[in-house]
CSV table of C-alpha atoms in Angstrom, one decimal:
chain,number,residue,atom,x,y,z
A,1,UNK,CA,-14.1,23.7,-0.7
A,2,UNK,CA,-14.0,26.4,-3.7
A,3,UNK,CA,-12.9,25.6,-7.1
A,4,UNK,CA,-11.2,28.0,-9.7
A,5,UNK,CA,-9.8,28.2,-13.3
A,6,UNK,CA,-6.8,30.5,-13.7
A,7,UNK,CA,-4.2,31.4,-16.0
A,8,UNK,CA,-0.9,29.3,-15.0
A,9,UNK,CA,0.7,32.8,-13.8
A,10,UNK,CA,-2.3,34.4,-12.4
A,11,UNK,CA,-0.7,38.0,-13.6
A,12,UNK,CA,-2.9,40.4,-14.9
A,13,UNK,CA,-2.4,43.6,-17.5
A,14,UNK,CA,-3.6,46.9,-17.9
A,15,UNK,CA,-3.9,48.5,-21.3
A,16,UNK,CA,-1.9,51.5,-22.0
A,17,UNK,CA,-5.0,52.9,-24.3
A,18,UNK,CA,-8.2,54.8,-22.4
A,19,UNK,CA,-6.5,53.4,-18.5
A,20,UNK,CA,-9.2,50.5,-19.4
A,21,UNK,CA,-7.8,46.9,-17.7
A,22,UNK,CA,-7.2,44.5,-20.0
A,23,UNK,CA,-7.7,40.6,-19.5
A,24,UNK,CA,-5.8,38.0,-17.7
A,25,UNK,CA,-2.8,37.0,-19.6
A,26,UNK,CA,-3.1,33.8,-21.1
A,27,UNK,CA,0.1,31.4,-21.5
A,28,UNK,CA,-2.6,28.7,-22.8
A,29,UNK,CA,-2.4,26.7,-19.9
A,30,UNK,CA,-4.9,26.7,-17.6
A,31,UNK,CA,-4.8,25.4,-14.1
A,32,UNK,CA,-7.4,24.3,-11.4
A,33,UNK,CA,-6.8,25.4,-7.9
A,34,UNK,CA,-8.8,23.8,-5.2
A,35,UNK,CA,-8.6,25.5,-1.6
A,36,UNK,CA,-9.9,23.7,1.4
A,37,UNK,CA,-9.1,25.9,4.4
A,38,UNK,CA,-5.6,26.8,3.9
A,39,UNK,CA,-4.7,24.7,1.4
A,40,UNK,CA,-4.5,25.4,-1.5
A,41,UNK,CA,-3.6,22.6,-4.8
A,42,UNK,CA,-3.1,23.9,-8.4
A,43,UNK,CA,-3.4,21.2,-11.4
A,44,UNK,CA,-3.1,22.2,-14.3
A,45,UNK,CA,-6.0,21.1,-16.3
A,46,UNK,CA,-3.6,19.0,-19.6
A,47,UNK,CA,-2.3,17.1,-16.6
A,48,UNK,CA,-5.8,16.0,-15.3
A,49,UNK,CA,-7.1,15.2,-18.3
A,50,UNK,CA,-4.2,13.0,-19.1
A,51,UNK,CA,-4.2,11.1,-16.1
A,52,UNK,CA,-7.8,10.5,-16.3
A,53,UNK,CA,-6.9,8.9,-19.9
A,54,UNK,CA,-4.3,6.8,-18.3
A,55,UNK,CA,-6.6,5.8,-15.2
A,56,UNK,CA,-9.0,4.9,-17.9
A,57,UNK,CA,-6.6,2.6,-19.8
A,58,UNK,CA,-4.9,1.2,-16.7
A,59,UNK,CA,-8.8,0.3,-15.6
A,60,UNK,CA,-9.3,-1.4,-19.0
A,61,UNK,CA,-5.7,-3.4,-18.9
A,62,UNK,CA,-6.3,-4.6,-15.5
A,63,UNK,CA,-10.1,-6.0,-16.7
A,64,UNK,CA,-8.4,-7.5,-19.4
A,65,UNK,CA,-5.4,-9.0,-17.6
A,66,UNK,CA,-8.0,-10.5,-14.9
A,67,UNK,CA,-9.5,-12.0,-17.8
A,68,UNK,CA,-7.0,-13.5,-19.7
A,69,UNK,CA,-5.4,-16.6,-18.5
A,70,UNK,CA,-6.3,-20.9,-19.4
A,71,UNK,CA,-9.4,-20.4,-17.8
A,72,UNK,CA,-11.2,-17.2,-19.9
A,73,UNK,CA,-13.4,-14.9,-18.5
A,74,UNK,CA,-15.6,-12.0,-19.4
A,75,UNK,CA,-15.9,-8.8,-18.4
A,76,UNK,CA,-19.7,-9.9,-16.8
A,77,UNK,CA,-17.8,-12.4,-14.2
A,78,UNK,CA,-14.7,-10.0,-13.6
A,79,UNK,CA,-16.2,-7.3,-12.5
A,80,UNK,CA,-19.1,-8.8,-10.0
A,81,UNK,CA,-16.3,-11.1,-8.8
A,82,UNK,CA,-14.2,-7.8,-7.5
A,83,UNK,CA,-16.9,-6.2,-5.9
A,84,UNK,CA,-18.4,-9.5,-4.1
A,85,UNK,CA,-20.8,-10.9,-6.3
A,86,UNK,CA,-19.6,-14.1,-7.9
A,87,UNK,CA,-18.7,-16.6,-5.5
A,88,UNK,CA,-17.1,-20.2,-6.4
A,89,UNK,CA,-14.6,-20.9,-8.8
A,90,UNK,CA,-14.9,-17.5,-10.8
A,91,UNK,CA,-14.2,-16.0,-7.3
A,92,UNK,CA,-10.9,-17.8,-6.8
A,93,UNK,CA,-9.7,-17.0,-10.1
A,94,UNK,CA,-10.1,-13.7,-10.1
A,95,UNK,CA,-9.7,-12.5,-6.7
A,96,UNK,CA,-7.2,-14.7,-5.1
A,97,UNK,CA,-5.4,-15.9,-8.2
A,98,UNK,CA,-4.9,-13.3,-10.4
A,99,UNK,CA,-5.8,-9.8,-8.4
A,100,UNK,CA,-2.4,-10.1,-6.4
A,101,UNK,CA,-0.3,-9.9,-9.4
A,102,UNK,CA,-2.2,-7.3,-11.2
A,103,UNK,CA,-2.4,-5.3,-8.1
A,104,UNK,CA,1.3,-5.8,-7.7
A,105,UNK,CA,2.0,-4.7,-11.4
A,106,UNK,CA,0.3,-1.4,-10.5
A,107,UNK,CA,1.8,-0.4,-7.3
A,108,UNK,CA,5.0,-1.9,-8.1
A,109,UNK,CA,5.1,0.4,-11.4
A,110,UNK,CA,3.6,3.6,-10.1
A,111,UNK,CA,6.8,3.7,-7.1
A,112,UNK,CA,9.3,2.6,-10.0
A,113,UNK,CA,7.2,5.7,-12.4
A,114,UNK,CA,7.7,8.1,-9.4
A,115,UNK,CA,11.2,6.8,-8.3
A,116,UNK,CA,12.7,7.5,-12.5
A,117,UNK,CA,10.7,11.0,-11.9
A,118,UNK,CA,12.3,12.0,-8.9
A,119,UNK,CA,15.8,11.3,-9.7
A,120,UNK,CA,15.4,13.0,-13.1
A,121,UNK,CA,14.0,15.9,-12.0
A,122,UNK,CA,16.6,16.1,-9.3
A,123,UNK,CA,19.5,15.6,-11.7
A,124,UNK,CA,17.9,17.1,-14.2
A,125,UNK,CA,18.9,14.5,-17.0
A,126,UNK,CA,16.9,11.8,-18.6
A,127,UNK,CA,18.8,9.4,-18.1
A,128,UNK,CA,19.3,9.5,-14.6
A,129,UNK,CA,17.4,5.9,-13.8
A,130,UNK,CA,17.3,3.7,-10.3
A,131,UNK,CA,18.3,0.5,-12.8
A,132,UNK,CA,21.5,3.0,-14.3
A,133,UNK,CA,22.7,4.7,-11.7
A,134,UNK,CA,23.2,1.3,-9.5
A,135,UNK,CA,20.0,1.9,-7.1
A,136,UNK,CA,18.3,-1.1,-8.3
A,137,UNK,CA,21.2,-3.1,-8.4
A,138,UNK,CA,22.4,-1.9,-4.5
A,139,UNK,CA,19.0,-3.0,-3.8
A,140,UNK,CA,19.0,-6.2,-5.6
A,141,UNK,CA,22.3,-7.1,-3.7
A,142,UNK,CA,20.7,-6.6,-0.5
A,143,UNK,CA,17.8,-8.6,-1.0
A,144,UNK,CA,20.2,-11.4,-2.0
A,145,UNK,CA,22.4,-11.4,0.9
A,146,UNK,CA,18.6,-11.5,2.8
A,147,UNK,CA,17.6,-14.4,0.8
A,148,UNK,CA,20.7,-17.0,0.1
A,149,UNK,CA,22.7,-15.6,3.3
A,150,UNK,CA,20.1,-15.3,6.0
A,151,UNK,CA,16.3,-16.2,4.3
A,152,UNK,CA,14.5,-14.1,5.8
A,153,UNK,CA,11.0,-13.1,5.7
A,154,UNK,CA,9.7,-10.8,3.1
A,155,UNK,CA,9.7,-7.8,6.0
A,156,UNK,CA,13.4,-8.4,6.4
A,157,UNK,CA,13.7,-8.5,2.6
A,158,UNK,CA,12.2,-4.8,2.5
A,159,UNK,CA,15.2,-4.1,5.1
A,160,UNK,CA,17.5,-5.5,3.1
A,161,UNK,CA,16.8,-4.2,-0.6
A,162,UNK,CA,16.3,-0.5,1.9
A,163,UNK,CA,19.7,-1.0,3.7
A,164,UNK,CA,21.4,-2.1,0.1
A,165,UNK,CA,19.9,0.6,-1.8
A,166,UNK,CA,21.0,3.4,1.0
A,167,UNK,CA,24.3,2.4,0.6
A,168,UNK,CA,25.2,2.3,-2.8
A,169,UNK,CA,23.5,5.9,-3.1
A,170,UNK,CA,25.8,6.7,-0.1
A,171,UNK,CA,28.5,5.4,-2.1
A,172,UNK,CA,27.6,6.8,-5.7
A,173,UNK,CA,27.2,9.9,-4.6
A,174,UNK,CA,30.4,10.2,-2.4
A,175,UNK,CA,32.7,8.7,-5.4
A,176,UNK,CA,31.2,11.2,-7.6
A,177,UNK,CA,31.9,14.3,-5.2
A,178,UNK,CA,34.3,16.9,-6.8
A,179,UNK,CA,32.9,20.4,-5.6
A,180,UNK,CA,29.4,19.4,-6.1
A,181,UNK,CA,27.9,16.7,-7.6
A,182,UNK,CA,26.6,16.8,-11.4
A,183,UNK,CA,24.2,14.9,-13.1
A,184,UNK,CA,26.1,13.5,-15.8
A,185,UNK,CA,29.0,12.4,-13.2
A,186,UNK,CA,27.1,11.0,-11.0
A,187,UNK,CA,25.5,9.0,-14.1
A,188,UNK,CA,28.6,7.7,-14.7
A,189,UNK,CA,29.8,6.9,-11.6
A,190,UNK,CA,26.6,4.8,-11.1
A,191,UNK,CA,26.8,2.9,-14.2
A,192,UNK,CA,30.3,1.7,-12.8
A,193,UNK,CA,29.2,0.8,-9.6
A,194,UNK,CA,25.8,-0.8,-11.0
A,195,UNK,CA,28.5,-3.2,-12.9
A,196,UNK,CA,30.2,-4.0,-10.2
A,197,UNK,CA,27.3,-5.0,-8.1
A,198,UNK,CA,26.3,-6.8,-10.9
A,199,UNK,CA,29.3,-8.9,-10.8
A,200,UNK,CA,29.1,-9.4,-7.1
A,201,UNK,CA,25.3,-10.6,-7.3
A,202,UNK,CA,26.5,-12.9,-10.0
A,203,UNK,CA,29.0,-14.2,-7.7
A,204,UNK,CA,26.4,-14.6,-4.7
A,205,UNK,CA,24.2,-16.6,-6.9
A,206,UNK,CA,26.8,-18.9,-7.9
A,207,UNK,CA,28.2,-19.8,-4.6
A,208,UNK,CA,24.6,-20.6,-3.1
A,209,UNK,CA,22.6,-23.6,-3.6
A,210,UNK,CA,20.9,-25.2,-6.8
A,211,UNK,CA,17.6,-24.4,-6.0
A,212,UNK,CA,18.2,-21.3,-4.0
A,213,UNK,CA,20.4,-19.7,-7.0
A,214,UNK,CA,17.7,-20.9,-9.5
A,215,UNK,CA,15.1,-19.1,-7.7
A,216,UNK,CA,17.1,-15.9,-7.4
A,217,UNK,CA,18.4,-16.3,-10.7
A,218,UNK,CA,14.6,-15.9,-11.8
A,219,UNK,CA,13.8,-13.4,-9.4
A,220,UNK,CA,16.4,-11.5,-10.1
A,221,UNK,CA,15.3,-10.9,-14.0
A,222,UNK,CA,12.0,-9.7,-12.4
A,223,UNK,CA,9.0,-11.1,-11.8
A,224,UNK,CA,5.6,-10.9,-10.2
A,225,UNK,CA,5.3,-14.8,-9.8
A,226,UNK,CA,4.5,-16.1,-6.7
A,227,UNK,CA,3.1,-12.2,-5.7
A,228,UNK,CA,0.6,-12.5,-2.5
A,229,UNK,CA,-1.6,-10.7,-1.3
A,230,UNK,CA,0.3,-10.1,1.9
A,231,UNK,CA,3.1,-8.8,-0.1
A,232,UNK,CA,0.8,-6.8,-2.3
A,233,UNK,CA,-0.5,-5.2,1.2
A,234,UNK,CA,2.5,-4.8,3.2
A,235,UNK,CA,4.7,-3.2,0.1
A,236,UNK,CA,1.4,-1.0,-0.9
A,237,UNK,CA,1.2,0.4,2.5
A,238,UNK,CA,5.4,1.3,2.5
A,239,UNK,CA,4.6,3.1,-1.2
A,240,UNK,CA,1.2,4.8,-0.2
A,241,UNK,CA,3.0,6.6,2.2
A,242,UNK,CA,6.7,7.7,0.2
A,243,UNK,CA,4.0,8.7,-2.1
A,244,UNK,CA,2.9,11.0,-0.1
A,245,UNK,CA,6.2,12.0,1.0
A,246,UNK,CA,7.0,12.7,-2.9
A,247,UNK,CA,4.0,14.8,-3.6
A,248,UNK,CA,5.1,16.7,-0.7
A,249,UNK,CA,8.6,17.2,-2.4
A,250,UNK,CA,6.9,18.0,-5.4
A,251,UNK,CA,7.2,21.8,-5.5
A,252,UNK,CA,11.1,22.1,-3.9
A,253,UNK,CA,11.7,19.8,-6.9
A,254,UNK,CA,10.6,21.8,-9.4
A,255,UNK,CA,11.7,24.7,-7.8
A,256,UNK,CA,15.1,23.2,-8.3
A,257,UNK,CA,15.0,22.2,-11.6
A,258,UNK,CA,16.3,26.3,-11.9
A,259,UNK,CA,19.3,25.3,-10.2
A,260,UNK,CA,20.0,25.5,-6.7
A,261,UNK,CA,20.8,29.3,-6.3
A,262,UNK,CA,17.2,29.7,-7.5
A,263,UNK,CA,15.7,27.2,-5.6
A,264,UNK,CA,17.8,29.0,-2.5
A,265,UNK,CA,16.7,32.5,-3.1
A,266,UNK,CA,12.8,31.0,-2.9
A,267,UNK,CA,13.2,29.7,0.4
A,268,UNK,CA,14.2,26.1,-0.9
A,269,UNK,CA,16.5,24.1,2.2
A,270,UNK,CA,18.3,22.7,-0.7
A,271,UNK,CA,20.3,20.0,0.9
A,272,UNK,CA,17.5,18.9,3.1
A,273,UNK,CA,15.2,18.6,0.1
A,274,UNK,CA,17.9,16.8,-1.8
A,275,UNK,CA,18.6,14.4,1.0
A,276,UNK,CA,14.4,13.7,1.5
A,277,UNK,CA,14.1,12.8,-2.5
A,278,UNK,CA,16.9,10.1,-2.5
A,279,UNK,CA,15.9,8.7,0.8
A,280,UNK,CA,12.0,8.6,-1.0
A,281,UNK,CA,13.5,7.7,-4.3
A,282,UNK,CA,15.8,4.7,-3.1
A,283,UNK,CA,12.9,3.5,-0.9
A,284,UNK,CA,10.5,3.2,-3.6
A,285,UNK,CA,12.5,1.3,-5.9
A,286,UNK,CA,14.0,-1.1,-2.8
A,287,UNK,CA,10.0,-2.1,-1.9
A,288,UNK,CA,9.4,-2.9,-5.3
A,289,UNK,CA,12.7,-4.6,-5.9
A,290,UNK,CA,12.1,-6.8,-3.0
A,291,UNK,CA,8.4,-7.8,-3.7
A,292,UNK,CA,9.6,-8.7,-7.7
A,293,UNK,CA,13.3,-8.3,-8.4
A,294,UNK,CA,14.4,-5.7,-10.5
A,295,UNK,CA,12.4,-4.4,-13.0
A,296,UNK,CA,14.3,-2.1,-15.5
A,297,UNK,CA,13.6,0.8,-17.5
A,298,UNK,CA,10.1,1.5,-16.2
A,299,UNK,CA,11.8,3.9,-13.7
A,300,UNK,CA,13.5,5.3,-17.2
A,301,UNK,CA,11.1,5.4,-20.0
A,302,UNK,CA,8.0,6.5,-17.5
A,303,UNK,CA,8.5,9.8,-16.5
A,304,UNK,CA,9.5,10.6,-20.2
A,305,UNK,CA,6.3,9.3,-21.9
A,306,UNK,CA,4.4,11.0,-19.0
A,307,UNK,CA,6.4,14.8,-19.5
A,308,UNK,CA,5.5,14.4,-23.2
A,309,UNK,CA,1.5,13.8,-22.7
A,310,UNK,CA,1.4,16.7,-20.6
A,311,UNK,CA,4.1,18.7,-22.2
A,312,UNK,CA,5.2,20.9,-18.6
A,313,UNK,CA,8.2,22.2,-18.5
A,314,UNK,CA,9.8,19.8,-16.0
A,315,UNK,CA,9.1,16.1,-14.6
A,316,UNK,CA,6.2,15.7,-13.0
A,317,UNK,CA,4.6,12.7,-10.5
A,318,UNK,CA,1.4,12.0,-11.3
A,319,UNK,CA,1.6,10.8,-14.8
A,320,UNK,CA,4.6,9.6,-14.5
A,321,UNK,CA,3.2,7.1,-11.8
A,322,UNK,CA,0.7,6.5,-13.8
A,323,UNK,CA,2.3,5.2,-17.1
A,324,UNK,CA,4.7,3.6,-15.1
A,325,UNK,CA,1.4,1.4,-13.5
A,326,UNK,CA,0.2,0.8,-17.2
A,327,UNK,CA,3.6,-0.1,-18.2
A,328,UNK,CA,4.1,-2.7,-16.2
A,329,UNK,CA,1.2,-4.2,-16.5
A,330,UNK,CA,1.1,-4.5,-19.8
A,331,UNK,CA,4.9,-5.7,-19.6
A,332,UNK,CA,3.4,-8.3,-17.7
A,333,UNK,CA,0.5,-9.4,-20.0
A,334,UNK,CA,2.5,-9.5,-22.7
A,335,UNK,CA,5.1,-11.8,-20.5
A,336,UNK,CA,2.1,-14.1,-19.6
A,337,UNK,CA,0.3,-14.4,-22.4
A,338,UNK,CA,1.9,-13.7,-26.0
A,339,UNK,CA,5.2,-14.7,-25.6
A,340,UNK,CA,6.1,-18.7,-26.4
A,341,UNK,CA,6.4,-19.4,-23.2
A,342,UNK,CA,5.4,-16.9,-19.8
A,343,UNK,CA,8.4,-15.2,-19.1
A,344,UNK,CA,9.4,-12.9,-16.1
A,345,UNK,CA,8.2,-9.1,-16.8
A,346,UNK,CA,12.1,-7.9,-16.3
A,347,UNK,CA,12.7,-8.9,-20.0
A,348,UNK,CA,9.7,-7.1,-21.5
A,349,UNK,CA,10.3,-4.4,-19.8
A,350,UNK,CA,14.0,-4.5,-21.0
A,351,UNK,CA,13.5,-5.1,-24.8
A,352,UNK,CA,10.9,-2.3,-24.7
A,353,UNK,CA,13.1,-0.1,-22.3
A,354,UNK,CA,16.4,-0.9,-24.4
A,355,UNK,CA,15.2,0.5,-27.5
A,356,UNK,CA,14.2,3.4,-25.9
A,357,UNK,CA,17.7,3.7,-24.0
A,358,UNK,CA,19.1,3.8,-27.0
A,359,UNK,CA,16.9,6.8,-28.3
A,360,UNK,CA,17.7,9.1,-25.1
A,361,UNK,CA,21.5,8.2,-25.9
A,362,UNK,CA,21.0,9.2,-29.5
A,363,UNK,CA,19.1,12.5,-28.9
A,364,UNK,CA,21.3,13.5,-26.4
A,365,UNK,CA,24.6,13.1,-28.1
A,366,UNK,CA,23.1,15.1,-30.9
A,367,UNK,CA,22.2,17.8,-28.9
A,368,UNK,CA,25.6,18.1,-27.3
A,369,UNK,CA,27.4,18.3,-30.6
């Protein structure tokens, strides 16, 4: 493997004055390429350095959340217990009674992190959310019809949050077709069916059961109760591997940030690509909304906060996964442990995504005017 540090363009310049060469231009961004036979990644370096900040801080938040609960522990038990050296009671606690949902909080919000980052780079609008647009809820109705209608097992549930999901983007998408599709149509289109499918999952929950439409009322507000480790595994294997899918989407998506005609002319399949990030997009947000119910507004504010640490010119993945994992799990904390009483992590997520909401709105109108 070879390393090297470049200027983000790589173009050089030659001096006019004596035929000398002059330096590398320098945009003040550097980026580290890393070839392995012929492969070749470029990071730029902001980017690594900030999501070796946020690894940090996600590291520290999950220590703390594994030691906060009615039975305290410090850091000294924590950390032997993960990697095998307390057995007993301190054992249990951490690694079979709180390690599922703090896993859960970080795989769950790293898809929802990536799933807002792919959707907003492809419509190239901020406010072009899962939990807007109706994805979440198409999802959401899916896994009810699964749980009140058939209840199935949590691999069915997965189908059905998938097949639910699938069709209300086939639907947005087709109802906001005129000549193309645009961002801000398809926005709106989505926040109308998102209401509607709000209204029918109200309607499910009402005709079902007591206790069935108690538990889905509760699950539907979001939470990471009740999380297991099979779930953990079985929904971190699904998102491991759309991960990979969207890194490898990564660069026809920012190719098309220029607009399609770009993105064409360098070799982009547009409507191929475009088809492969809803498919990934969707699926990300149906796993998670079937292991916890849907979560809002990660998949919004994420990839935001994570453009502004690195400060690139479009949407990237990486730290957008990343502050979507710390943002949820500190959504969660906060649900557990200083509210009154523990609440699901849907509602922290929506008073601290609501506010923010309403900032994108308020920045956005002023910029049109």
């Amino acid at each position: 493997m070879s390393i090297g540090v470049t200027s983000r363009s790589g173009l050089t310049r030659h001096r006019s004055t004596g035929g000398a060469p002059g330096g590398r231009l320098d945009f003040g961004r550097r980026v580290l390429v890393l070839r392995r036979w012929r492969i070749a990644v470029r990071l730029e370096w902001r980017s690594v350095i900030v999501c070796a900040v946020l690894a940090v801080a996600v590291a520290c938040m999950a220590v703390l959340a594994l030691m906060t609960g009615s039975y305290q522990l410090s850091p000294g038990q924590v950390v032997p217990a993960l990697v095998g050296g307390e057995t007993g009671l301190v054992h249990d606690i951490v690694v079979e009674w709180r390690a599922p949902r703090v896993v859960a909080a970080l795989v769950f919000g790293a898809a929802l992190g990536v799933s807002g980052a792919v959707f907003q780079s492809m419509l190239r609008n901020p406010l072009a959310d899962p939990s807007i647009i109706g994805f979440s809820q198409g999802s959401y109705t899916g896994a009810l019809i699964v749980i009140l209608l058939i209840n199935g097992t949590y691999v069915q549930l997965i189908g059905g949050a998938l097949l639910g999901g699938m069709a209300t983007a086939i639907a947005v998408y087709v109802l906001a077709y005129r000549r193309g599709v645009q961002g801000f149509r398809l926005i709106i289109v989505g926040i109308g069916v998102s209401a509607m499918l709000g209204s029918l999952n109200t309607w499910l929950i009402l005709r079902a059961d007591l206790e069935q439409a108690i538990a889905a009322a509760a699950w539907g507000a979001g939470s990471l109760n009740g999380v297991s480790w099979d779930q953990v595994a079985i929904g971190g294997v699904c998102i491991a591997v759309l991960l990979l899918l969207a890194a490898m989407l990564s660069r026809p998506m920012r190719q098309m940030e220029l607009g399609d005609d770009t993105a064409a002319s360098q070799g982009v399949r547009v409507s191929p690509a475009r088809l492969g990030m809803v498919v990934v997009g969707v699926a990300l947000t149906a796993i998670a909304t079937a292991a916890s119910g849907p979560i809002a507004f990660i998949s919004l504010v994420a990839p935001q906060i994570g453009h502004r640490l690195v400060r690139t010119a479009g949407i990237t993945l990486a730290p957008a996964a990343f502050v979507g994992a710390l943002l949820c799990l500190v959504a969660d904390y906060l649900a557990q442990h200083v509210a009154p009483t523990p609440l699901p992590v849907g509602i922290i997520t929506v008073m601290l995504g609501g506010g923010y909401l309403g900032y994108l709105l308020f920045t956005e109108a002023r910029r049109r005017l």
